[in-house]
GROMACS .gro file of N, CA and C in nm:
model
  453
    1MET      N    1  10.141  10.001   7.689
    1MET     CA    2  10.028   9.927   7.742
    1MET      C    3   9.976   9.832   7.635
    2THR      N    4   9.944   9.711   7.676
    2THR     CA    5   9.886   9.618   7.582
    2THR      C    6   9.737   9.643   7.571
    3GLN      N    7   9.678   9.589   7.466
    3GLN     CA    8   9.533   9.606   7.449
    3GLN      C    9   9.457   9.543   7.564
    4ARG      N   10   9.508   9.431   7.615
    4ARG     CA   11   9.440   9.363   7.726
    4ARG      C   12   9.439   9.451   7.851
    5VAL      N   13   9.551   9.517   7.881
    5VAL     CA   14   9.559   9.607   7.996
    5VAL      C   15   9.469   9.728   7.973
    6GLU      N   16   9.470   9.782   7.853
    6GLU     CA   17   9.384   9.897   7.824
    6GLU      C   18   9.237   9.861   7.838
    7LEU      N   19   9.197   9.743   7.791
    7LEU     CA   20   9.059   9.699   7.804
    7LEU      C   21   9.021   9.682   7.950
    8ALA      N   22   9.110   9.624   8.031
    8ALA     CA   23   9.082   9.607   8.174
    8ALA      C   24   9.066   9.742   8.242
    9THR      N   25   9.148   9.839   8.203
    9THR     CA   26   9.138   9.973   8.261
    9THR      C   27   9.006  10.038   8.224
   10VAL      N   28   8.964  10.023   8.100
   10VAL     CA   29   8.836  10.079   8.056
   10VAL      C   30   8.721  10.012   8.132
   11ARG      N   31   8.727   9.882   8.147
   11ARG     CA   32   8.622   9.811   8.221
   11ARG      C   33   8.616   9.858   8.366
   12ASP      N   34   8.734   9.875   8.430
   12ASP     CA   35   8.736   9.924   8.567
   12ASP      C   36   8.680  10.065   8.575
   13ARG      N   37   8.717  10.148   8.480
   13ARG     CA   38   8.668  10.287   8.478
   13ARG      C   39   8.516  10.289   8.468
   14LEU      N   40   8.460  10.207   8.381
   14LEU     CA   41   8.314  10.201   8.367
   14LEU      C   42   8.249  10.148   8.494
   15ALA      N   43   8.310  10.047   8.557
   15ALA     CA   44   8.253   9.992   8.680
   15ALA      C   45   8.257  10.095   8.793
   16VAL      N   46   8.365  10.170   8.802
   16VAL     CA   47   8.377  10.274   8.905
   16VAL      C   48   8.275  10.385   8.879
   17ASP      N   49   8.260  10.424   8.755
   17ASP     CA   50   8.162  10.526   8.719
   17ASP      C   51   8.020  10.479   8.755
   18HIS      N   52   7.992  10.354   8.729
   18HIS     CA   53   7.862  10.295   8.762
   18HIS      C   54   7.838  10.298   8.913
   19LEU      N   55   7.941  10.267   8.991
   19LEU     CA   56   7.931  10.269   9.137
   19LEU      C   57   7.897  10.409   9.188
   20VAL      N   58   7.963  10.510   9.136
   20VAL     CA   59   7.936  10.648   9.179
   20VAL      C   60   7.793  10.688   9.139
   21THR      N   61   7.749  10.647   9.021
   21THR     CA   62   7.611  10.675   8.980
   21THR      C   63   7.512  10.604   9.071
   22ASP      N   64   7.539  10.478   9.104
   22ASP     CA   65   7.451  10.404   9.195
   22ASP      C   66   7.443  10.472   9.332
   23TYR      N   67   7.553  10.529   9.375
   23TYR     CA   68   7.557  10.603   9.502
   23TYR      C   69   7.459  10.721   9.497
   24ALA      N   70   7.465  10.799   9.389
   24ALA     CA   71   7.375  10.914   9.376
   24ALA      C   72   7.229  10.870   9.370
   25VAL      N   73   7.201  10.765   9.295
   25VAL     CA   74   7.063  10.717   9.281
   25VAL      C   75   7.010  10.665   9.415
   26ALA      N   76   7.093  10.593   9.489
   26ALA     CA   77   7.049  10.542   9.620
   26ALA      C   78   7.014  10.657   9.714
   27LEU      N   79   7.096  10.762   9.714
   27LEU     CA   80   7.066  10.879   9.798
   27LEU      C   81   6.937  10.946   9.754
   28ASP      N   82   6.922  10.966   9.624
   28ASP     CA   83   6.803  11.035   9.573
   28ASP      C   84   6.675  10.956   9.597
   29ASP      N   85   6.683  10.823   9.580
   29ASP     CA   86   6.565  10.739   9.596
   29ASP      C   87   6.539  10.701   9.741
   30GLY      N   88   6.633  10.732   9.830
   30GLY     CA   89   6.617  10.692   9.969
   30GLY      C   90   6.621  10.541   9.985
   31ASP      N   91   6.697  10.473   9.899
   31ASP     CA   92   6.709  10.327   9.904
   31ASP      C   93   6.830  10.294   9.993
   32TRP      N   94   6.805  10.285  10.122
   32TRP     CA   95   6.913  10.272  10.218
   32TRP      C   96   6.974  10.133  10.219
   33THR      N   97   6.898  10.033  10.175
   33THR     CA   98   6.956   9.899  10.158
   33THR      C   99   7.058   9.903  10.045
   34ALA      N  100   7.020   9.961   9.932
   34ALA     CA  101   7.113   9.973   9.818
   34ALA      C  102   7.234  10.058   9.858
   35TYR      N  103   7.212  10.164   9.932
   35TYR     CA  104   7.322  10.251   9.978
   35TYR      C  105   7.424  10.168  10.057
   36ARG      N  106   7.377  10.091  10.155
   36ARG     CA  107   7.467  10.011  10.238
   36ARG      C  108   7.543   9.907  10.155
   37GLU      N  109   7.478   9.851  10.056
   37GLU     CA  110   7.540   9.747   9.973
   37GLU      C  111   7.651   9.802   9.882
   38LEU      N  112   7.658   9.933   9.865
   38LEU     CA  113   7.763   9.994   9.784
   38LEU      C  114   7.897   9.996   9.857
   39PHE      N  115   7.895   9.973   9.987
   39PHE     CA  116   8.014   9.984  10.069
   39PHE      C  117   8.081   9.848  10.089
   40ALA      N  118   8.213   9.850  10.094
   40ALA     CA  119   8.291   9.732  10.132
   40ALA      C  120   8.269   9.706  10.281
   41PRO      N  121   8.294   9.584  10.327
   41PRO     CA  122   8.287   9.561  10.472
   41PRO      C  123   8.376   9.661  10.545
   42GLY      N  124   8.320   9.724  10.645
   42GLY     CA  125   8.394   9.826  10.720
   42GLY      C  126   8.394   9.962  10.653
   43GLY      N  127   8.323   9.975  10.540
   43GLY     CA  128   8.318  10.102  10.467
   43GLY      C  129   8.255  10.212  10.549
   44ARG      N  130   8.303  10.335  10.526
   44ARG     CA  131   8.259  10.449  10.606
   44ARG      C  132   8.220  10.566  10.516
   45ALA      N  133   8.138  10.654  10.572
   45ALA     CA  134   8.100  10.779  10.507
   45ALA      C  135   8.120  10.892  10.607
   46ASP      N  136   8.160  11.007  10.555
   46ASP     CA  137   8.186  11.123  10.639
   46ASP      C  138   8.118  11.245  10.577
   47TYR      N  139   8.010  11.289  10.640
   47TYR     CA  140   7.935  11.405  10.593
   47TYR      C  141   7.948  11.523  10.690
   48ARG      N  142   8.048  11.521  10.776
   48ARG     CA  143   8.062  11.626  10.877
   48ARG      C  144   8.080  11.764  10.815
   49ALA      N  145   8.151  11.776  10.704
   49ALA     CA  146   8.172  11.907  10.642
   49ALA      C  147   8.042  11.963  10.584
   50ALA      N  148   7.940  11.879  10.573
   50ALA     CA  149   7.809  11.923  10.524
   50ALA      C  150   7.708  11.927  10.639
   51GLY      N  151   7.759  11.927  10.762
   51GLY     CA  152   7.670  11.936  10.878
   51GLY      C  153   7.617  11.804  10.925
   52GLY      N  154   7.675  11.693  10.878
   52GLY     CA  155   7.625  11.561  10.913
   52GLY      C  156   7.714  11.486  11.008
   53ILE      N  157   7.718  11.356  10.991
   53ILE     CA  158   7.795  11.268  11.079
   53ILE      C  159   7.897  11.189  10.998
   54ALA      N  160   7.983  11.119  11.070
   54ALA     CA  161   8.074  11.022  11.012
   54ALA      C  162   8.049  10.890  11.082
   55GLY      N  163   8.058  10.780  11.006
   55GLY     CA  164   8.038  10.649  11.067
   55GLY      C  165   8.038  10.541  10.963
   56ASP      N  166   8.006  10.420  11.006
   56ASP     CA  167   7.999  10.310  10.911
   56ASP      C  168   7.873  10.325  10.826
   57ALA      N  169   7.865  10.248  10.720
   57ALA     CA  170   7.756  10.264  10.623
   57ALA      C  171   7.619  10.248  10.688
   58ARG      N  172   7.605  10.156  10.782
   58ARG     CA  173   7.476  10.135  10.848
   58ARG      C  174   7.436  10.257  10.929
   59GLN      N  175   7.530  10.307  11.011
   59GLN     CA  176   7.501  10.425  11.095
   59GLN      C  177   7.464  10.545  11.009
   60VAL      N  178   7.540  10.566  10.904
   60VAL     CA  179   7.516  10.683  10.820
   60VAL      C  180   7.385  10.669  10.743
   61ALA      N  181   7.355  10.549  10.696
   61ALA     CA  182   7.227  10.528  10.625
   61ALA      C  183   7.109  10.559  10.717
   62GLU      N  184   7.117  10.519  10.842
   62GLU     CA  185   7.009  10.550  10.937
   62GLU      C  186   6.997  10.700  10.958
   63TRP      N  187   7.110  10.769  10.970
   63TRP     CA  188   7.108  10.913  10.988
   63TRP      C  189   7.052  10.982  10.863
   64LEU      N  190   7.096  10.938  10.745
   64LEU     CA  191   7.045  10.996  10.620
   64LEU      C  192   6.894  10.979  10.607
   65ALA      N  193   6.845  10.860  10.639
   65ALA     CA  194   6.701  10.834  10.629
   65ALA      C  195   6.621  10.935  10.711
   66GLU      N  196   6.670  10.964  10.829
   66GLU     CA  197   6.600  11.058  10.916
   66GLU      C  198   6.620  11.203  10.871
   67SER      N  199   6.743  11.241  10.842
   67SER     CA  200   6.771  11.381  10.811
   67SER      C  201   6.720  11.424  10.674
   68LEU      N  202   6.702  11.330  10.582
   68LEU     CA  203   6.652  11.366  10.448
   68LEU      C  204   6.500  11.353  10.437
   69ARG      N  205   6.436  11.309  10.543
   69ARG     CA  206   6.290  11.293  10.541
   69ARG      C  207   6.216  11.421  10.498
   70PRO      N  208   6.258  11.541  10.543
   70PRO     CA  209   6.188  11.663  10.501
   70PRO      C  210   6.208  11.699  10.353
   71PHE      N  211   6.294  11.625  10.285
   71PHE     CA  212   6.327  11.655  10.145
   71PHE      C  213   6.298  11.534  10.056
   72PRO      N  214   6.171  11.502  10.034
   72PRO     CA  215   6.141  11.382   9.954
   72PRO      C  216   6.179  11.397   9.805
   73ALA      N  217   6.191  11.519   9.758
   73ALA     CA  218   6.230  11.541   9.618
   73ALA      C  219   6.380  11.574   9.617
   74ARG      N  220   6.458  11.478   9.565
   74ARG     CA  221   6.604  11.495   9.561
   74ARG      C  222   6.654  11.459   9.422
   75GLN      N  223   6.753  11.534   9.374
   75GLN     CA  224   6.814  11.503   9.245
   75GLN      C  225   6.963  11.533   9.254
   76HIS      N  226   7.036  11.433   9.295
   76HIS     CA  227   7.180  11.442   9.318
   76HIS      C  228   7.253  11.438   9.183
   77LEU      N  229   7.334  11.536   9.156
   77LEU     CA  230   7.412  11.539   9.032
   77LEU      C  231   7.560  11.531   9.067
   78ILE      N  232   7.629  11.430   9.016
   78ILE     CA  233   7.772  11.412   9.043
   78ILE      C  234   7.846  11.423   8.910
   79VAL      N  235   7.935  11.522   8.901
   79VAL     CA  236   8.001  11.555   8.774
   79VAL      C  237   8.151  11.572   8.793
   80ASN      N  238   8.221  11.593   8.681
   80ASN     CA  239   8.367  11.618   8.683
   80ASN      C  240   8.441  11.510   8.760
   81ARG      N  241   8.414  11.386   8.726
   81ARG     CA  242   8.474  11.272   8.796
   81ARG      C  243   8.618  11.253   8.750
   82ARG      N  244   8.708  11.256   8.847
   82ARG     CA  245   8.850  11.230   8.821
   82ARG      C  246   8.885  11.099   8.889
   83VAL      N  247   8.924  11.001   8.811
   83VAL     CA  248   8.951  10.867   8.862
   83VAL      C  249   9.100  10.839   8.852
   84ARG      N  250   9.156  10.791   8.963
   84ARG     CA  251   9.295  10.745   8.964
   84ARG      C  252   9.296  10.605   9.024
   85PHE      N  253   9.356  10.512   8.952
   85PHE     CA  254   9.367  10.374   9.002
   85PHE      C  255   9.501  10.355   9.072
   86GLY      N  256   9.500  10.263   9.168
   86GLY     CA  257   9.623  10.226   9.236
   86GLY      C  258   9.685  10.338   9.316
   87VAL      N  259   9.608  10.399   9.404
   87VAL     CA  260   9.657  10.516   9.476
   87VAL      C  261   9.696  10.484   9.621
   88TRP      N  262   9.672  10.365   9.667
   88TRP     CA  263   9.705  10.330   9.804
   88TRP      C  264   9.840  10.261   9.808
   89ASP      N  265   9.909  10.271   9.919
   89ASP     CA  266  10.039  10.206   9.935
   89ASP      C  267  10.029  10.056   9.906
   90GLN      N  268  10.128  10.006   9.836
   90GLN     CA  269  10.139   9.865   9.801
   90GLN      C  270  10.014   9.815   9.727
   91ASP      N  271   9.961   9.897   9.641
   91ASP     CA  272   9.842   9.862   9.565
   91ASP      C  273   9.872   9.749   9.467
   92THR      N  274   9.776   9.662   9.449
   92THR     CA  275   9.788   9.553   9.351
   92THR      C  276   9.691   9.573   9.235
   93GLY      N  277   9.648   9.697   9.213
   93GLY     CA  278   9.552   9.724   9.108
   93GLY      C  279   9.409   9.718   9.154
   94ASP      N  280   9.390   9.711   9.285
   94ASP     CA  281   9.256   9.691   9.339
   94ASP      C  282   9.204   9.808   9.420
   95THR      N  283   9.262   9.926   9.400
   95THR     CA  284   9.213  10.046   9.468
   95THR      C  285   9.198  10.159   9.367
   96ALA      N  286   9.112  10.251   9.402
   96ALA     CA  287   9.093  10.369   9.317
   96ALA      C  288   9.050  10.485   9.404
   97HIS      N  289   9.076  10.604   9.355
   97HIS     CA  290   9.031  10.725   9.420
   97HIS      C  291   8.953  10.804   9.316
   98VAL      N  292   8.835  10.849   9.355
   98VAL     CA  293   8.752  10.932   9.266
   98VAL      C  294   8.725  11.063   9.337
   99GLN      N  295   8.754  11.170   9.267
   99GLN     CA  296   8.719  11.304   9.314
   99GLN      C  297   8.611  11.354   9.219
  100ALA      N  298   8.499  11.397   9.273
  100ALA     CA  299   8.388  11.438   9.189
  100ALA      C  300   8.311  11.551   9.255
  101ASP      N  301   8.269  11.646   9.175
  101ASP     CA  302   8.189  11.758   9.224
  101ASP      C  303   8.042  11.717   9.227
  102TYR      N  304   7.967  11.777   9.318
  102TYR     CA  305   7.825  11.749   9.325
  102TYR      C  306   7.744  11.876   9.342
  103VAL      N  307   7.622  11.870   9.293
  103VAL     CA  308   7.518  11.969   9.320
  103VAL      C  309   7.397  11.888   9.365
  104SER      N  310   7.338  11.928   9.476
  104SER     CA  311   7.232  11.847   9.536
  104SER      C  312   7.111  11.934   9.571
  105PRO      N  313   7.018  11.953   9.475
  105PRO     CA  314   6.894  12.023   9.509
  105PRO      C  315   6.796  11.927   9.577
  106MET      N  316   6.730  11.977   9.679
  106MET     CA  317   6.632  11.898   9.754
  106MET      C  318   6.514  11.987   9.789
  107GLY      N  319   6.398  11.927   9.794
  107GLY     CA  320   6.281  12.005   9.830
  107GLY      C  321   6.162  11.919   9.860
  108ALA      N  322   6.050  11.985   9.879
  108ALA     CA  323   5.925  11.917   9.906
  108ALA      C  324   5.878  11.848   9.778
  109ALA      N  325   5.799  11.744   9.792
  109ALA     CA  326   5.747  11.671   9.676
  109ALA      C  327   5.673  11.766   9.584
  110GLY      N  328   5.699  11.755   9.457
  110GLY     CA  329   5.634  11.842   9.359
  110GLY      C  330   5.692  11.981   9.355
  111GLY      N  331   5.783  12.012   9.446
  111GLY     CA  332   5.850  12.141   9.446
  111GLY      C  333   5.768  12.254   9.505
  112ASP      N  334   5.642  12.228   9.543
  112ASP     CA  335   5.560  12.336   9.599
  112ASP      C  336   5.461  12.279   9.700
  113ALA      N  337   5.505  12.270   9.823
  113ALA     CA  338   5.418  12.218   9.929
  113ALA      C  339   5.363  12.329  10.016
  114GLY      N  340   5.375  12.451   9.968
  114GLY     CA  341   5.319  12.562  10.042
  114GLY      C  342   5.422  12.636  10.125
  115PRO      N  343   5.377  12.738  10.199
  115PRO     CA  344   5.467  12.820  10.281
  115PRO      C  345   5.544  12.736  10.383
  116GLY      N  346   5.670  12.767  10.398
  116GLY     CA  347   5.753  12.699  10.496
  116GLY      C  348   5.805  12.563  10.451
  117ALA      N  349   5.768  12.519  10.328
  117ALA     CA  350   5.817  12.390  10.280
  117ALA      C  351   5.968  12.399  10.257
  118PRO      N  352   6.041  12.293  10.289
  118PRO     CA  353   6.186  12.299  10.273
  118PRO      C  354   6.227  12.306  10.126
  119ASP      N  355   6.326  12.387  10.100
  119ASP     CA  356   6.385  12.398   9.967
  119ASP      C  357   6.532  12.430   9.991
  120PHE      N  358   6.618  12.351   9.932
  120PHE     CA  359   6.758  12.355   9.971
  120PHE      C  360   6.843  12.308   9.854
  121VAL      N  361   6.956  12.371   9.832
  121VAL     CA  362   7.051  12.323   9.732
  121VAL      C  363   7.192  12.345   9.786
  122SER      N  364   7.278  12.247   9.764
  122SER     CA  365   7.416  12.259   9.809
  122SER      C  366   7.508  12.203   9.703
  123GLY      N  367   7.634  12.237   9.714
  123GLY     CA  368   7.733  12.186   9.621
  123GLY      C  369   7.865  12.167   9.690
  124GLY      N  370   7.946  12.081   9.634
  124GLY     CA  371   8.076  12.054   9.694
  124GLY      C  372   8.150  11.949   9.616
  125ARG      N  373   8.233  11.875   9.688
  125ARG     CA  374   8.317  11.773   9.624
  125ARG      C  375   8.319  11.647   9.710
  126TYR      N  376   8.305  11.534   9.644
  126TYR     CA  377   8.320  11.404   9.708
  126TYR      C  378   8.461  11.353   9.685
  127ALA      N  379   8.512  11.281   9.784
  127ALA     CA  380   8.634  11.203   9.769
  127ALA      C  381   8.597  11.059   9.802
  128PHE      N  382   8.601  10.973   9.701
  128PHE     CA  383   8.571  10.831   9.718
  128PHE      C  384   8.701  10.752   9.720
  129ALA      N  385   8.719  10.666   9.818
  129ALA     CA  386   8.826  10.567   9.819
  129ALA      C  387   8.758  10.433   9.792
  130LEU      N  388   8.794  10.370   9.681
  130LEU     CA  389   8.725  10.250   9.636
  130LEU      C  390   8.816  10.128   9.643
  131LEU      N  391   8.753  10.013   9.661
  131LEU     CA  392   8.823   9.885   9.669
  131LEU      C  393   8.758   9.786   9.572
  132ARG      N  394   8.842   9.707   9.506
  132ARG     CA  395   8.787   9.596   9.427
  132ARG      C  396   8.767   9.479   9.525
  133THR      N  397   8.647   9.425   9.528
  133THR     CA  398   8.615   9.313   9.616
  133THR      C  399   8.570   9.196   9.530
  134ASP      N  400   8.540   9.084   9.592
  134ASP     CA  401   8.486   8.969   9.519
  134ASP      C  402   8.351   9.002   9.457
  135ASP      N  403   8.283   9.103   9.512
  135ASP     CA  404   8.153   9.145   9.460
  135ASP      C  405   8.164   9.265   9.366
  136GLY      N  406   8.285   9.300   9.325
  136GLY     CA  407   8.306   9.415   9.238
  136GLY      C  408   8.359   9.533   9.316
  137TRP      N  409   8.362   9.650   9.253
  137TRP     CA  410   8.411   9.771   9.318
  137TRP      C  411   8.313   9.814   9.425
  138ARG      N  412   8.367   9.853   9.542
  138ARG     CA  413   8.285   9.899   9.653
  138ARG      C  414   8.353  10.020   9.717
  139ILE      N  415   8.274  10.094   9.793
  139ILE     CA  416   8.324  10.215   9.861
  139ILE      C  417   8.390  10.174   9.992
  140GLY      N  418   8.516  10.213  10.007
  140GLY     CA  419   8.585  10.197  10.134
  140GLY      C  420   8.559  10.317  10.223
  141GLU      N  421   8.554  10.434  10.158
  141GLU     CA  422   8.523  10.557  10.229
  141GLU      C  423   8.475  10.661  10.129
  142VAL      N  424   8.380  10.739  10.172
  142VAL     CA  425   8.339  10.857  10.096
  142VAL      C  426   8.333  10.974  10.193
  143VAL      N  427   8.393  11.085  10.149
  143VAL     CA  428   8.394  11.207  10.228
  143VAL      C  429   8.330  11.317  10.144
  144ALA      N  430   8.228  11.381  10.198
  144ALA     CA  431   8.162  11.494  10.131
  144ALA      C  432   8.219  11.623  10.188
  145ARG      N  433   8.265  11.708  10.100
  145ARG     CA  434   8.316  11.839  10.142
  145ARG      C  435   8.228  11.947  10.080
  146GLU      N  436   8.130  11.990  10.156
  146GLU     CA  437   8.039  12.093  10.107
  146GLU      C  438   8.114  12.224  10.089
  147LYS      N  439   8.094  12.289   9.974
  147LYS     CA  440   8.157  12.418   9.946
  147LYS      C  441   8.058  12.534   9.960
  148TRP      N  442   7.932  12.508   9.935
  148TRP     CA  443   7.831  12.614   9.940
  148TRP      C  444   7.694  12.552   9.962
  149ARG      N  445   7.602  12.636  10.008
  149ARG     CA  446   7.461  12.596  10.020
  149ARG      C  447   7.372  12.718  10.012
  150ARG      N  448   7.252  12.696   9.968
  150ARG     CA  449   7.153  12.803   9.955
  150ARG      C  450   7.018  12.748   9.996
  151LEU      N  451   6.950  12.823  10.084
  151LEU     CA  452   6.817  12.786  10.128
  151LEU      C  453   6.712  12.857  10.045
   0.00000   0.00000   0.00000
């Protein structure tokens, strides 16, 4: 590998890592405009394994806004990121796959809203299929595979 290729790979890795972090922050902050902008045109999300829906970014953002309303305190942690570039057929260096584990605690604001306040934590693994676009790396698809949850 030449230094130029290695530098490009490092830059792509950092950009992909930034995209995954922006995804977590958008979910935690409830910034549904930012969430939708992380997706490539036609990008999709699939949360069915976590009890949710699958659909395009707009549909899923609307569903998330409603379903996460009882949990205003969210702190999404995405760790153990495994990145592979060029994983799609006939790739030209413009695709990537990220597998990453998550832990997602959610609860009432301040963590103590009294009896019956929602408190929830779940964990699992995301599979991101990413595309390089004219606007940078974007999500083509994200699939959440919940492994456990605790109320």
